[in-house]
Structures are given as C-alpha cells and as structure tokens.
PDB file of C-alpha atoms in Angstrom:
ATOM      1  CA  MET A   1      66.960 -11.022 -35.719  1.00 82.00           C
ATOM      2  CA  GLU A   2      66.137  -7.366 -35.234  1.00 88.00           C
ATOM      3  CA  ASP A   3      66.743  -5.064 -32.273  1.00 86.00           C
ATOM      4  CA  LEU A   4      63.429  -3.878 -30.845  1.00 83.00           C
ATOM      5  CA  GLY A   5      65.037  -1.307 -28.542  1.00 87.00           C
ATOM      6  CA  HIS A   6      64.708  -1.041 -24.791  1.00 88.00           C
ATOM      7  CA  LEU A   7      62.131  -3.200 -23.043  1.00 88.00           C
ATOM      8  CA  LYS A   8      59.024  -1.211 -22.087  1.00 92.00           C
ATOM      9  CA  TYR A   9      56.217  -3.759 -21.719  1.00 91.00           C
ATOM     10  CA  PHE A  10      56.374  -7.548 -21.472  1.00 90.00           C
ATOM     11  CA  LEU A  11      53.745 -10.039 -20.227  1.00 91.00           C
ATOM     12  CA  GLY A  12      51.917  -7.353 -18.277  1.00 90.00           C
ATOM     13  CA  LEU A  13      55.112  -5.976 -16.715  1.00 94.00           C
ATOM     14  CA  GLU A  14      55.833  -2.323 -17.382  1.00 96.00           C
ATOM     15  CA  VAL A  15      59.551  -1.480 -17.345  1.00 95.00           C
ATOM     16  CA  ALA A  16      60.888   2.068 -17.069  1.00 96.00           C
ATOM     17  CA  ARG A  17      64.612   2.675 -17.381  1.00 94.00           C
ATOM     18  CA  SER A  18      66.454   5.674 -15.936  1.00 93.00           C
ATOM     19  CA  LYS A  19      69.846   6.573 -14.475  1.00 94.00           C
ATOM     20  CA  SER A  20      68.685   5.336 -11.081  1.00 92.00           C
ATOM     21  CA  GLY A  21      67.834   1.862 -12.424  1.00 93.00           C
ATOM     22  CA  PHE A  22      64.874  -0.135 -13.697  1.00 93.00           C
ATOM     23  CA  TYR A  23      61.393   0.377 -12.311  1.00 96.00           C
ATOM     24  CA  VAL A  24      59.111  -2.623 -12.828  1.00 96.00           C
ATOM     25  CA  CYS A  25      55.385  -2.399 -12.124  1.00 97.00           C
ATOM     26  CA  GLN A  26      52.036  -3.700 -13.366  1.00 97.00           C
ATOM     27  CA  ARG A  27      49.999  -0.493 -13.313  1.00 97.00           C
ATOM     28  CA  LYS A  28      47.877  -1.322 -16.368  1.00 97.00           C
ATOM     29  CA  TYR A  29      47.256  -4.848 -15.064  1.00 96.00           C
ATOM     30  CA  ALA A  30      46.206  -3.496 -11.635  1.00 97.00           C
ATOM     31  CA  LEU A  31      43.855  -0.978 -13.259  1.00 96.00           C
ATOM     32  CA  ASP A  32      42.354  -3.792 -15.362  1.00 97.00           C
ATOM     33  CA  ILE A  33      41.655  -5.766 -12.164  1.00 97.00           C
ATOM     34  CA  ILE A  34      40.038  -2.731 -10.522  1.00 97.00           C
ATOM     35  CA  SER A  35      37.891  -2.125 -13.604  1.00 97.00           C
ATOM     36  CA  GLU A  36      36.932  -5.797 -14.012  1.00 96.00           C
ATOM     37  CA  THR A  37      35.688  -5.999 -10.417  1.00 96.00           C
ATOM     38  CA  GLY A  38      33.642  -2.821 -10.827  1.00 95.00           C
ATOM     39  CA  LEU A  39      35.475  -0.947  -8.079  1.00 95.00           C
ATOM     40  CA  LEU A  40      36.612   2.118 -10.050  1.00 93.00           C
ATOM     41  CA  GLY A  41      34.368   4.329  -7.900  1.00 93.00           C
ATOM     42  CA  ALA A  42      35.052   2.555  -4.595  1.00 94.00           C
ATOM     43  CA  LYS A  43      36.928   4.117  -1.697  1.00 96.00           C
ATOM     44  CA  PRO A  44      40.569   2.913  -1.521  1.00 96.00           C
ATOM     45  CA  ALA A  45      41.552   0.743   1.454  1.00 95.00           C
ATOM     46  CA  ASP A  46      44.588   1.640   3.577  1.00 95.00           C
ATOM     47  CA  PHE A  47      45.645  -1.983   4.079  1.00 95.00           C
ATOM     48  CA  PRO A  48      45.151  -5.047   1.869  1.00 94.00           C
ATOM     49  CA  MET A  49      43.636  -7.169   4.648  1.00 92.00           C
ATOM     50  CA  GLU A  50      41.995  -6.621   7.996  1.00 89.00           C
ATOM     51  CA  GLN A  51      44.176  -7.265  11.001  1.00 85.00           C
ATOM     52  CA  ASN A  52      43.155 -10.363  12.991  1.00 80.00           C
ATOM     53  CA  HIS A  53      40.946 -11.615  10.173  1.00 81.00           C
ATOM     54  CA  LYS A  54      39.006 -14.850  10.710  1.00 80.00           C
ATOM     55  CA  LEU A  55      38.850 -16.056   7.103  1.00 77.00           C
ATOM     56  CA  ALA A  56      39.905 -19.618   7.940  1.00 76.00           C
ATOM     57  CA  ARG A  57      36.836 -19.992  10.160  1.00 74.00           C
ATOM     58  CA  ALA A  58      34.413 -18.319   7.755  1.00 75.00           C
ATOM     59  CA  ASP A  59      31.066 -20.084   7.965  1.00 82.00           C
ATOM     60  CA  GLY A  60      28.978 -17.898   5.690  1.00 84.00           C
ATOM     61  CA  LYS A  61      27.251 -18.770   2.468  1.00 89.00           C
ATOM     62  CA  GLU A  62      29.333 -20.412  -0.254  1.00 88.00           C
ATOM     63  CA  MET A  63      29.745 -18.343  -3.419  1.00 86.00           C
ATOM     64  CA  VAL A  64      27.456 -19.265  -6.281  1.00 87.00           C
ATOM     65  CA  ASP A  65      30.185 -18.526  -8.832  1.00 89.00           C
ATOM     66  CA  GLY A  66      33.481 -19.763  -7.375  1.00 91.00           C
ATOM     67  CA  GLU A  67      35.137 -19.327 -10.779  1.00 95.00           C
ATOM     68  CA  LYS A  68      34.926 -15.549 -10.356  1.00 96.00           C
ATOM     69  CA  TYR A  69      36.848 -15.799  -7.056  1.00 96.00           C
ATOM     70  CA  ARG A  70      39.477 -18.130  -8.531  1.00 97.00           C
ATOM     71  CA  ARG A  71      40.025 -15.787 -11.472  1.00 97.00           C
ATOM     72  CA  LEU A  72      40.462 -12.748  -9.221  1.00 97.00           C
ATOM     73  CA  VAL A  73      42.856 -14.506  -6.837  1.00 97.00           C
ATOM     74  CA  GLY A  74      44.829 -15.881  -9.788  1.00 97.00           C
ATOM     75  CA  ARG A  75      45.215 -12.357 -11.137  1.00 97.00           C
ATOM     76  CA  LEU A  76      46.311 -11.126  -7.696  1.00 98.00           C
ATOM     77  CA  ILE A  77      48.910 -13.921  -7.541  1.00 97.00           C
ATOM     78  CA  TYR A  78      50.400 -12.672 -10.813  1.00 97.00           C
ATOM     79  CA  LEU A  79      50.279  -9.081  -9.569  1.00 96.00           C
ATOM     80  CA  ALA A  80      52.279 -10.096  -6.473  1.00 95.00           C
ATOM     81  CA  VAL A  81      55.271 -10.688  -8.793  1.00 94.00           C
ATOM     82  CA  THR A  82      55.992  -6.950  -8.524  1.00 95.00           C
ATOM     83  CA  ARG A  83      54.146  -6.220  -5.281  1.00 95.00           C
ATOM     84  CA  PRO A  84      55.739  -7.671  -2.118  1.00 94.00           C
ATOM     85  CA  ASP A  85      53.062  -5.852  -0.091  1.00 94.00           C
ATOM     86  CA  LEU A  86      50.467  -8.300  -1.444  1.00 95.00           C
ATOM     87  CA  ALA A  87      52.314 -11.538  -0.565  1.00 93.00           C
ATOM     88  CA  TYR A  88      50.535 -12.218   2.739  1.00 91.00           C
ATOM     89  CA  SER A  89      47.054 -11.295   1.515  1.00 94.00           C
ATOM     90  CA  VAL A  90      47.384 -13.381  -1.645  1.00 95.00           C
ATOM     91  CA  HIS A  91      48.681 -16.320   0.405  1.00 92.00           C
ATOM     92  CA  ILE A  92      45.638 -16.185   2.676  1.00 90.00           C
ATOM     93  CA  LEU A  93      43.125 -15.769  -0.173  1.00 94.00           C
ATOM     94  CA  SER A  94      44.617 -18.603  -2.229  1.00 93.00           C
ATOM     95  CA  GLN A  95      43.776 -21.118   0.512  1.00 90.00           C
ATOM     96  CA  PHE A  96      40.063 -20.912  -0.273  1.00 90.00           C
ATOM     97  CA  MET A  97      40.063 -21.600  -4.017  1.00 92.00           C
ATOM     98  CA  GLN A  98      38.216 -24.918  -3.652  1.00 91.00           C
ATOM     99  CA  ALA A  99      35.052 -23.606  -2.008  1.00 90.00           C
ATOM    100  CA  PRO A 100      35.167 -19.821  -1.511  1.00 93.00           C
ATOM    101  CA  LYS A 101      32.605 -18.197   0.735  1.00 92.00           C
ATOM    102  CA  GLU A 102      31.172 -14.674   0.535  1.00 93.00           C
ATOM    103  CA  GLU A 103      33.586 -13.503   3.283  1.00 93.00           C
ATOM    104  CA  HIS A 104      36.526 -14.624   1.132  1.00 94.00           C
ATOM    105  CA  TRP A 105      35.162 -12.690  -1.853  1.00 95.00           C
ATOM    106  CA  ASP A 106      34.768  -9.578   0.315  1.00 94.00           C
ATOM    107  CA  ALA A 107      38.385  -9.953   1.508  1.00 95.00           C
ATOM    108  CA  ALA A 108      39.582 -10.269  -2.101  1.00 96.00           C
ATOM    109  CA  LEU A 109      37.668  -7.118  -3.026  1.00 97.00           C
ATOM    110  CA  ARG A 110      39.370  -5.322  -0.134  1.00 97.00           C
ATOM    111  CA  VAL A 111      42.748  -6.175  -1.706  1.00 97.00           C
ATOM    112  CA  VAL A 112      41.479  -4.668  -4.967  1.00 98.00           C
ATOM    113  CA  ARG A 113      40.393  -1.519  -3.108  1.00 98.00           C
ATOM    114  CA  TYR A 114      43.929  -1.389  -1.649  1.00 97.00           C
ATOM    115  CA  LEU A 115      45.281  -1.497  -5.214  1.00 97.00           C
ATOM    116  CA  LYS A 116      43.233   1.623  -5.987  1.00 96.00           C
ATOM    117  CA  LYS A 117      45.373   3.574  -3.541  1.00 94.00           C
ATOM    118  CA  CYS A 118      48.592   2.962  -5.510  1.00 93.00           C
ATOM    119  CA  PRO A 119      48.092   0.944  -8.720  1.00 95.00           C
ATOM    120  CA  GLY A 120      51.513   1.905 -10.101  1.00 94.00           C
ATOM    121  CA  GLN A 121      53.500   0.699  -7.119  1.00 95.00           C
ATOM    122  CA  GLY A 122      56.271  -1.701  -8.099  1.00 95.00           C
ATOM    123  CA  ILE A 123      59.916  -2.453  -7.475  1.00 95.00           C
ATOM    124  CA  LEU A 124      62.986  -0.381  -8.276  1.00 94.00           C
ATOM    125  CA  LEU A 125      66.057  -2.341  -9.305  1.00 92.00           C
ATOM    126  CA  ARG A 126      68.658   0.290  -8.466  1.00 91.00           C
ATOM    127  CA  SER A 127      71.731   0.740 -10.613  1.00 90.00           C
ATOM    128  CA  ASP A 128      73.860   2.102  -7.761  1.00 90.00           C
ATOM    129  CA  SER A 129      73.287  -0.809  -5.352  1.00 84.00           C
ATOM    130  CA  ALA A 130      76.136  -2.832  -3.955  1.00 86.00           C
ATOM    131  CA  LEU A 131      75.910  -6.476  -4.980  1.00 87.00           C
ATOM    132  CA  GLN A 132      75.363  -7.654  -1.431  1.00 92.00           C
ATOM    133  CA  LEU A 133      72.633 -10.188  -0.785  1.00 91.00           C
ATOM    134  CA  GLU A 134      70.599  -9.738   2.412  1.00 92.00           C
ATOM    135  CA  GLY A 135      67.618 -11.678   3.626  1.00 91.00           C
ATOM    136  CA  TRP A 136      65.093 -11.448   6.430  1.00 92.00           C
ATOM    137  CA  CYS A 137      62.639 -14.013   7.672  1.00 88.00           C
ATOM    138  CA  ASP A 138      60.019 -14.376  10.338  1.00 87.00           C
ATOM    139  CA  SER A 139      57.364 -16.804  11.414  1.00 87.00           C
ATOM    140  CA  ASP A 140      54.498 -17.014  13.805  1.00 84.00           C
ATOM    141  CA  TRP A 141      53.638 -20.028  15.880  1.00 82.00           C
ATOM    142  CA  ALA A 142      50.623 -22.213  15.071  1.00 74.00           C
ATOM    143  CA  SER A 143      48.540 -19.349  13.668  1.00 75.00           C
ATOM    144  CA  CYS A 144      46.333 -21.435  11.383  1.00 73.00           C
ATOM    145  CA  PRO A 145      43.227 -22.248  13.430  1.00 71.00           C
ATOM    146  CA  LEU A 146      42.452 -25.332  11.326  1.00 73.00           C
ATOM    147  CA  THR A 147      45.851 -27.056  11.022  1.00 75.00           C
ATOM    148  CA  ARG A 148      47.885 -25.285  13.740  1.00 76.00           C
ATOM    149  CA  SER A 149      50.585 -24.747  11.088  1.00 81.00           C
ATOM    150  CA  SER A 150      52.951 -21.827  11.418  1.00 82.00           C
ATOM    151  CA  LEU A 151      53.308 -19.163   8.772  1.00 82.00           C
ATOM    152  CA  THR A 152      56.718 -18.274   7.326  1.00 87.00           C
ATOM    153  CA  GLY A 153      57.614 -15.127   5.470  1.00 87.00           C
ATOM    154  CA  TRP A 154      60.910 -14.112   3.918  1.00 88.00           C
ATOM    155  CA  PHE A 155      62.286 -11.220   1.917  1.00 90.00           C
ATOM    156  CA  VAL A 156      65.600 -11.008   0.017  1.00 92.00           C
ATOM    157  CA  MET A 157      67.304  -7.889  -1.305  1.00 90.00           C
ATOM    158  CA  LEU A 158      70.268  -7.480  -3.625  1.00 90.00           C
ATOM    159  CA  GLY A 159      71.771  -4.221  -2.440  1.00 90.00           C
ATOM    160  CA  LEU A 160      68.812  -1.866  -2.154  1.00 89.00           C
ATOM    161  CA  SER A 161      66.565  -3.805  -4.538  1.00 91.00           C
ATOM    162  CA  PRO A 162      64.024  -6.471  -3.564  1.00 92.00           C
ATOM    163  CA  VAL A 163      64.576  -9.627  -5.606  1.00 90.00           C
ATOM    164  CA  SER A 164      62.608 -12.380  -3.845  1.00 90.00           C
ATOM    165  CA  TRP A 165      59.838 -12.731  -1.263  1.00 90.00           C
ATOM    166  CA  LYS A 166      57.366 -15.350  -0.150  1.00 87.00           C
ATOM    167  CA  THR A 167      54.750 -16.166   2.465  1.00 86.00           C
ATOM    168  CA  LYS A 168      53.813 -19.801   3.037  1.00 84.00           C
ATOM    169  CA  LYS A 169      52.568 -22.289   5.592  1.00 82.00           C
ATOM    170  CA  GLN A 170      55.141 -24.585   7.134  1.00 79.00           C
ATOM    171  CA  HIS A 171      54.647 -28.231   6.175  1.00 79.00           C
ATOM    172  CA  THR A 172      54.935 -29.601   9.701  1.00 80.00           C
ATOM    173  CA  VAL A 173      53.475 -28.355  12.961  1.00 81.00           C
ATOM    174  CA  PRO A 174      56.285 -27.047  15.191  1.00 78.00           C
ATOM    175  CA  ARG A 175      56.161 -27.738  18.907  1.00 80.00           C
ATOM    176  CA  SER A 176      57.669 -24.386  19.827  1.00 83.00           C
ATOM    177  CA  SER A 177      58.116 -20.902  18.438  1.00 82.00           C
ATOM    178  CA  ALA A 178      61.884 -21.547  18.275  1.00 85.00           C
ATOM    179  CA  LYS A 179      61.304 -24.466  15.877  1.00 82.00           C
ATOM    180  CA  ALA A 180      58.971 -22.321  13.790  1.00 83.00           C
ATOM    181  CA  GLU A 181      61.631 -19.586  13.570  1.00 81.00           C
ATOM    182  CA  TYR A 182      64.321 -22.159  12.714  1.00 80.00           C
ATOM    183  CA  ARG A 183      62.203 -23.556   9.880  1.00 80.00           C
ATOM    184  CA  SER A 184      61.617 -20.025   8.642  1.00 82.00           C
ATOM    185  CA  LYS A 185      65.376 -19.434   8.532  1.00 82.00           C
ATOM    186  CA  ALA A 186      65.891 -22.755   6.745  1.00 82.00           C
ATOM    187  CA  ALA A 187      63.295 -21.770   4.112  1.00 81.00           C
ATOM    188  CA  LEU A 188      65.190 -18.531   3.497  1.00 76.00           C
ATOM    189  CA  ASN A 189      68.472 -20.408   2.963  1.00 75.00           C
ATOM    190  CA  MET A 190      67.046 -22.591   0.189  1.00 58.00           C
TER     191      MET A 190
END
C-alpha cells in the first residue's frame, strides 16, 4: 500500500486543507452542471427557488424528455451533499421525477442559475470547533396542497461545522401545528 498524500479530490468532492480546517465543495461538479444545461451565459439567480411556488399544482405541458429532468435533479441531489442551501429546492424538485412538467424543468434551471452565483460554495469543517453537537429543526403545517403533509427540516452542527441536514415530508398528516413540530423534533433525534 502506498501513501498518496493529502486528499484533494474524491468522487467529485474537492477537499482543501488549511490551519482553519477542511473545506469541502463541489465547484467542478457545479460548473459541469451549469455547462451541461447551457446556462454559462445566463444571469445568476439570487435564490434557488421562488417563494410561494406552486409546483405541486403545475398543470402545464408534460416534458417530452423526462430523462433530462431526472438526470439534472439527480445531479442536484448529489450536489446537496456539500450544499445545505439546496436541501429544500432539491426536495421539492425530486417529487416530480415520475412525470415532470415544463414548470418543473424551469424551476430546476433556476436552481442551476443560483449555482452560477457561487459554484464553489461548500462546507468548512473547522479545526478549532468545540466537539459540541447542536441541532435545529422546524416544520410547517399541512403545506403540501395535494397530500396536506407537513414539511420537516433539520440541521445539525458539530461545533461550528455543519455535519447533517435534511428536508422531507412527514409520513402522516398532523392534526395541529404542535404535532407537526413534535414530529420534526423526533426526526432530528433519530
């Protein structure tokens, strides 16, 4: 077995090591996505998704090539490994893999335009952090217009470094916002 030195690139993850810690990002991967979608010349978006979007009720024309949508969303899912800011958008977009519509494709392209603004954004695993685990969670109440399911989101940090995050629909429909919040807290404790 031979020593290959410090890790710099592995499975699309770029790792930079310094005195302040490890910086992990997927800059090259993000730039590949931007290039593949043909948005190198597009104007960057300030946010990955429009506020108060109505994607669940989209009734436009179904995409001719759904495979293109599935490939893009799959790549965004992998990119979210180092980008907590994409968790919500990727969660929403991944719900329409079966039969994506043109509105869903446009929303996915907006996420790509958001990537243009900061393709090298990632996470810093700080070397000077205390080894204290902290977590935050939140939920809404019955936000899905189709199933009335609530949406849960949680974020965990080890010291000053993000280590885990997720956005997902709750499996059961809560009868109150308190139950939705309780289930969100329970999901964080798992």
